[in-house]
Short mmCIF file of C-alpha atoms in Angstrom, two decimals:
data_model
loop_
_atom_site.label_atom_id
_atom_site.label_comp_id
_atom_site.label_asym_id
_atom_site.label_seq_id
_atom_site.Cartn_x
_atom_site.Cartn_y
_atom_site.Cartn_z
CA UNK M 1373 -13.49 32.53 -8.23
CA UNK M 1374 -17.14 32.34 -9.26
CA UNK M 1375 -18.67 32.20 -12.71
CA UNK M 1376 -21.59 34.36 -13.81
CA UNK M 1377 -24.21 32.93 -16.14
CA UNK M 1378 -27.25 34.48 -17.77
CA UNK M 1379 -30.53 32.70 -17.01
CA UNK M 1380 -33.95 33.63 -18.37
CA UNK M 1381 -36.97 33.38 -16.08
CA UNK M 1382 -40.38 34.59 -17.30
CA UNK M 1383 -38.65 36.27 -20.18
CA UNK M 1384 -36.41 38.32 -17.87
CA UNK M 1385 -32.67 37.85 -18.09
CA UNK M 1386 -31.00 37.45 -14.71
CA UNK M 1387 -27.44 36.93 -13.58
CA UNK M 1388 -26.80 33.92 -11.38
CA UNK M 1389 -23.67 32.60 -9.74
CA UNK M 1390 -22.37 29.17 -10.67
CA UNK M 1391 -20.05 27.39 -8.25
CA UNK M 1392 -16.40 27.53 -9.17
CA UNK M 1393 -14.71 24.29 -10.21
CA UNK M 1394 -13.46 22.57 -7.12
CA UNK M 1395 -9.81 21.66 -6.70
CA UNK M 1396 -10.81 18.06 -7.33
CA UNK M 1397 -12.46 18.90 -10.64
CA UNK M 1398 -9.48 20.95 -11.74
CA UNK M 1399 -7.12 18.10 -10.94
CA UNK M 1400 -9.02 15.87 -13.36
CA UNK M 1401 -7.84 18.13 -16.17
CA UNK M 1402 -4.18 18.06 -15.13
CA UNK M 1403 -2.31 17.82 -18.46
CA UNK M 1404 0.73 16.36 -16.71
CA UNK M 1405 -1.07 13.06 -16.15
CA UNK M 1406 -2.08 11.16 -19.27
CA UNK M 1407 -5.12 9.01 -18.58
CA UNK M 1408 -5.25 5.37 -19.59
CA UNK M 1409 -7.26 4.70 -22.79
CA UNK M 1410 -10.44 2.66 -23.09
CA UNK M 1411 -9.32 0.96 -26.32
CA UNK M 1412 -6.40 -1.48 -26.57
CA UNK M 1413 -5.19 0.12 -29.82
CA UNK M 1414 -4.43 3.31 -27.86
CA UNK M 1415 -2.76 1.55 -24.95
CA UNK M 1416 0.47 2.84 -23.43
CA UNK M 1417 2.28 1.69 -20.31
CA UNK M 1418 1.95 4.23 -17.46
CA UNK M 1419 5.41 5.12 -16.23
CA UNK M 1420 5.09 8.69 -14.96
CA UNK M 1421 5.84 7.58 -11.41
CA UNK M 1422 8.15 4.67 -12.20
CA UNK M 1423 11.61 5.38 -10.84
CA UNK M 1424 14.35 4.83 -13.39
CA UNK M 1425 17.36 4.92 -11.07
CA UNK M 1426 18.18 3.27 -7.78
CA UNK M 1427 18.79 5.54 -4.83
CA UNK M 1428 20.83 2.81 -3.11
CA UNK M 1429 22.84 0.49 -5.36
CA UNK M 1430 23.07 -2.12 -2.58
CA UNK M 1431 19.31 -2.74 -2.72
CA UNK M 1432 17.29 -4.90 -5.11
CA UNK M 1433 14.76 -2.92 -7.20
CA UNK M 1434 11.16 -4.13 -7.10
CA UNK M 1435 7.80 -3.17 -8.56
CA UNK M 1436 4.63 -4.17 -6.71
CA UNK M 1437 1.54 -5.25 -8.67
CA UNK M 1438 -1.98 -5.85 -7.34
CA UNK M 1439 -4.50 -7.65 -9.55
CA UNK M 1440 -8.22 -7.58 -8.86
CA UNK M 1441 -11.63 -6.28 -9.81
CA UNK M 1442 -11.37 -2.95 -7.91
CA UNK M 1443 -15.11 -2.44 -8.32
CA UNK M 1444 -14.76 0.08 -6.82
CA UNK M 1445 -11.29 0.76 -5.50
CA UNK M 1446 -11.44 1.18 -1.72
CA UNK M 1447 -9.44 2.69 1.10
CA UNK M 1448 -8.16 -0.79 1.98
CA UNK M 1449 -6.89 -1.28 -1.58
CA UNK M 1450 -4.84 1.87 -1.08
CA UNK M 1451 -3.81 0.96 2.45
CA UNK M 1452 -2.36 -2.48 1.62
CA UNK M 1453 0.19 -0.88 -0.70
CA UNK M 1454 1.35 1.38 2.11
CA UNK M 1455 1.51 -1.62 4.44
CA UNK M 1456 3.63 -3.44 1.87
CA UNK M 1457 5.86 -0.39 1.52
CA UNK M 1458 6.38 -0.16 5.30
CA UNK M 1459 7.12 -3.88 5.49
CA UNK M 1460 9.67 -3.70 2.69
CA UNK M 1461 11.46 -0.75 4.27
CA UNK M 1462 11.65 -2.43 7.66
CA UNK M 1463 12.31 -6.07 6.74
CA UNK M 1464 13.93 -6.43 3.31
CA UNK M 1465 16.75 -5.22 1.13
CA UNK M 1466 14.36 -4.05 -1.59
CA UNK M 1467 13.94 -0.59 -3.04
CA UNK M 1468 10.50 0.14 -4.47
CA UNK M 1469 10.54 1.60 -7.98
CA UNK M 1470 6.75 1.85 -8.35
CA UNK M 1471 3.42 0.22 -7.68
CA UNK M 1472 0.53 -0.71 -9.96
CA UNK M 1473 -3.13 -1.65 -9.83
CA UNK M 1474 -4.16 -3.97 -12.66
CA UNK M 1475 -7.97 -4.19 -12.90
CA UNK M 1476 -9.41 -7.32 -14.49
CA UNK M 1477 -11.24 -7.17 -17.81
CA UNK M 1478 -15.00 -7.22 -18.15
CA UNK M 1479 -14.68 -10.88 -19.15
CA UNK M 1480 -13.97 -11.82 -15.55
CA UNK M 1481 -17.74 -12.27 -15.26
CA UNK M 1482 -18.02 -11.29 -11.63
CA UNK M 1483 -21.52 -10.31 -10.52
CA UNK M 1484 -21.88 -6.55 -10.11
CA UNK M 1485 -18.59 -5.81 -11.86
CA UNK M 1486 -18.53 -2.20 -13.09
CA UNK M 1487 -17.36 -1.57 -16.68
CA UNK M 1488 -13.59 -1.66 -16.90
CA UNK M 1489 -13.15 1.93 -18.09
CA UNK M 1490 -15.01 3.15 -14.98
CA UNK M 1491 -12.90 0.97 -12.69
CA UNK M 1492 -9.68 2.18 -14.29
CA UNK M 1493 -10.74 5.80 -14.01
CA UNK M 1494 -11.79 5.42 -10.37
CA UNK M 1495 -8.38 3.93 -9.69
CA UNK M 1496 -6.63 6.80 -11.45
CA UNK M 1497 -8.58 9.38 -9.47
CA UNK M 1498 -7.72 7.59 -6.22
CA UNK M 1499 -3.99 7.18 -6.76
CA UNK M 1500 -3.30 10.53 -8.40
CA UNK M 1501 -4.67 12.31 -5.35
CA UNK M 1502 -3.42 10.13 -2.53
CA UNK M 1503 -0.08 8.73 -3.62
CA UNK M 1504 3.25 9.71 -5.12
CA UNK M 1505 4.27 6.23 -6.32
CA UNK M 1506 1.14 4.27 -7.33
CA UNK M 1507 -0.31 3.98 -10.86
CA UNK M 1508 -3.11 2.18 -12.68
CA UNK M 1509 -2.33 0.04 -15.72
CA UNK M 1510 -5.29 -0.65 -18.04
CA UNK M 1511 -3.64 -3.41 -20.12
CA UNK M 1512 -5.33 -6.34 -18.37
CA UNK M 1513 -8.71 -4.59 -18.36
CA UNK M 1514 -8.51 -4.05 -22.14
CA UNK M 1515 -7.92 -7.68 -23.04
CA UNK M 1516 -10.64 -9.48 -25.03
CA UNK M 1517 -10.73 -12.31 -22.48
CA UNK M 1518 -9.81 -13.06 -18.89
CA UNK M 1519 -6.03 -12.94 -18.43
CA UNK M 1520 -4.32 -15.26 -15.97
CA UNK M 1521 -2.32 -13.55 -13.23
CA UNK M 1522 0.93 -15.17 -14.38
CA UNK M 1523 0.51 -13.53 -17.80
CA UNK M 1524 -0.23 -10.17 -16.20
CA UNK M 1525 3.05 -10.35 -14.29
CA UNK M 1526 4.78 -11.31 -17.56
CA UNK M 1527 3.34 -8.13 -19.07
CA UNK M 1528 4.84 -5.98 -16.33
CA UNK M 1529 8.17 -7.77 -16.58
CA UNK M 1530 8.21 -7.17 -20.35
CA UNK M 1531 7.33 -3.49 -20.08
CA UNK M 1532 9.79 -2.73 -17.29
CA UNK M 1533 12.73 -5.05 -17.93
CA UNK M 1534 12.58 -5.98 -21.61
CA UNK M 1535 11.38 -2.72 -23.14
CA UNK M 1536 12.90 -0.29 -20.64
CA UNK M 1537 15.96 -2.25 -19.61
CA UNK M 1538 15.10 -2.25 -15.91
CA UNK M 1539 16.59 0.56 -13.85
CA UNK M 1540 19.96 2.26 -13.69
CA UNK M 1541 22.45 2.25 -10.83
CA UNK M 1542 24.38 5.36 -9.82
CA UNK M 1543 27.23 4.04 -11.96
CA UNK M 1544 25.05 3.78 -15.05
CA UNK M 1545 24.60 0.01 -15.05
CA UNK M 1546 21.26 -1.65 -15.82
CA UNK M 1547 19.59 -3.69 -13.10
CA UNK M 1548 16.71 -6.14 -13.46
CA UNK M 1549 13.57 -5.16 -11.54
CA UNK M 1550 11.85 -7.89 -9.53
CA UNK M 1551 8.07 -7.97 -10.02
CA UNK M 1552 6.12 -8.83 -6.86
CA UNK M 1553 2.43 -9.75 -6.69
CA UNK M 1554 0.61 -8.04 -3.81
CA UNK M 1555 -2.18 -10.32 -2.65
CA UNK M 1556 -4.60 -10.75 0.20
CA UNK M 1557 -4.75 -13.95 2.18
CA UNK M 1558 -8.05 -14.85 0.52
CA UNK M 1559 -6.42 -14.89 -2.91
CA UNK M 1560 -3.58 -17.04 -1.64
CA UNK M 1561 -6.00 -19.48 -0.06
CA UNK M 1562 -7.75 -19.78 -3.43
CA UNK M 1563 -4.59 -21.54 -4.66
CA UNK M 1564 -6.04 -24.74 -3.16
CA UNK M 1565 -9.30 -24.53 -5.16
CA UNK M 1566 -9.21 -27.38 -7.70
CA UNK M 1567 -8.97 -26.19 -11.31
CA UNK M 1568 -8.76 -22.49 -10.42
CA UNK M 1569 -4.99 -22.11 -10.76
CA UNK M 1570 -2.63 -23.99 -13.06
CA UNK M 1571 0.30 -25.56 -11.24
CA UNK M 1572 2.65 -24.19 -13.89
CA UNK M 1573 1.30 -20.69 -13.23
CA UNK M 1574 1.85 -21.01 -9.48
CA UNK M 1575 5.43 -22.18 -10.05
CA UNK M 1576 5.93 -19.25 -12.43
CA UNK M 1577 4.43 -16.65 -10.08
CA UNK M 1578 6.26 -17.89 -6.99
CA UNK M 1579 9.50 -19.04 -8.62
CA UNK M 1580 10.13 -16.30 -11.19
CA UNK M 1581 8.43 -13.40 -9.42
CA UNK M 1582 7.24 -13.48 -5.81
CA UNK M 1583 4.35 -12.54 -3.51
CA UNK M 1584 3.66 -10.03 -0.80
CA UNK M 1585 0.78 -11.48 1.21
CA UNK M 1586 -1.39 -9.33 3.45
CA UNK M 1587 -2.73 -11.54 6.21
CA UNK M 1588 -6.28 -10.99 7.37
CA UNK M 1589 -7.03 -11.08 11.08
CA UNK M 1590 -8.22 -14.52 12.13
CA UNK M 1591 -7.02 -16.28 8.98
CA UNK M 1592 -4.34 -18.93 9.32
CA UNK M 1593 -2.50 -17.93 6.15
CA UNK M 1594 0.83 -18.97 7.63
CA UNK M 1595 -0.41 -22.49 8.25
CA UNK M 1596 -1.81 -22.64 4.73
CA UNK M 1597 1.52 -21.52 3.25
CA UNK M 1598 3.34 -24.27 5.09
CA UNK M 1599 0.77 -26.88 4.06
CA UNK M 1600 0.61 -26.05 0.35
CA UNK M 1601 3.06 -28.16 -1.68
CA UNK M 1602 3.95 -25.52 -4.29
CA UNK M 1603 4.13 -22.63 -1.83
CA UNK M 1604 6.33 -24.73 0.45
CA UNK M 1605 8.58 -25.69 -2.45
CA UNK M 1606 9.36 -22.02 -3.18
CA UNK M 1607 10.35 -21.14 0.35
CA UNK M 1608 13.69 -19.99 1.72
CA UNK M 1609 13.07 -19.38 5.38
CA UNK M 1610 15.27 -16.83 7.16
CA UNK M 1611 14.11 -15.28 10.43
CA UNK M 1612 10.56 -16.36 9.63
CA UNK M 1613 10.52 -14.42 6.35
CA UNK M 1614 9.95 -16.48 3.24
CA UNK M 1615 12.11 -15.33 0.34
CA UNK M 1616 9.63 -15.73 -2.49
CA UNK M 1617 6.59 -14.76 -0.47
CA UNK M 1618 6.40 -12.30 2.39
CA UNK M 1619 3.67 -12.40 5.02
CA UNK M 1620 2.53 -8.93 6.07
CA UNK M 1621 0.49 -9.00 9.30
CA UNK M 1622 -2.34 -6.49 9.69
#
C-alpha cells in the first residue's frame, strides 16, 4: 500500500507517492508489546515472555540474565543467549523460563556510552524481532547510580520469586526459579581486578545464583576458574561441569 500526499511546487499542487510503512516500522507500533519506560516512576517488570509453568516437572526452572552496557546491542549479544540455551538443553537438567538483558545506567561512566533509553530501545527492537523468549529490563538502567551486579540479580529474584511466586508445576505447586548470570570470559576474568568486585558479592552471585560463562577462543578461562579462590570454593565438579558456573565453549 502506498500513501498519496499533496505537494506544492511553484504554486502548483501535485500528487506524490510516499513509501508505505515497512513491516519493521509497523512492528514498532505493536500494541501487544509494552515498551519499557524512561522514568523509574513508570517502571514495570517485563514478563510478556516469561513462562509461568514448567513443561517438565522433573527439571529445575531457570531465568538467564545478562548485564552490560549494550551500546549498542550486537549480534554476538543475541548469539550468546542461544549458545547458553543450546548448552542448557544438551548438558543440564534446567528448563529455561525466560531471558533478560539488563543494560547499565548512564552512571556507569563508560566512554562512548549511549543514553540508557536509547540502549534499552535498541535492545527491545532486537529481541522482539529475533527471539521468542528474550526481553529487556530497564530497571538497572533507570537507577540514579551504578548498581552492582549482585543487586541486579537480587532484583530479578525479587520480581520472579518473591512477587510472582516463581513458576507452577503441572500439579499446581510453586517452584523457585534459579537466576543465572550469563557472562563472557572477560567479565569473569575481571573478578581478579583488585577493588572491582566485593568478595561478598562474588560469594552471593556464585553461591546463591550461578553463572553461565561463554569462553572466548584463546582465553584460558578454565584455568582462571580453577585458580580463583572464590570461584573454586563454589564448585561441584561432575563430568567437568561446575554446578554453580557452567563453561560454554565457543
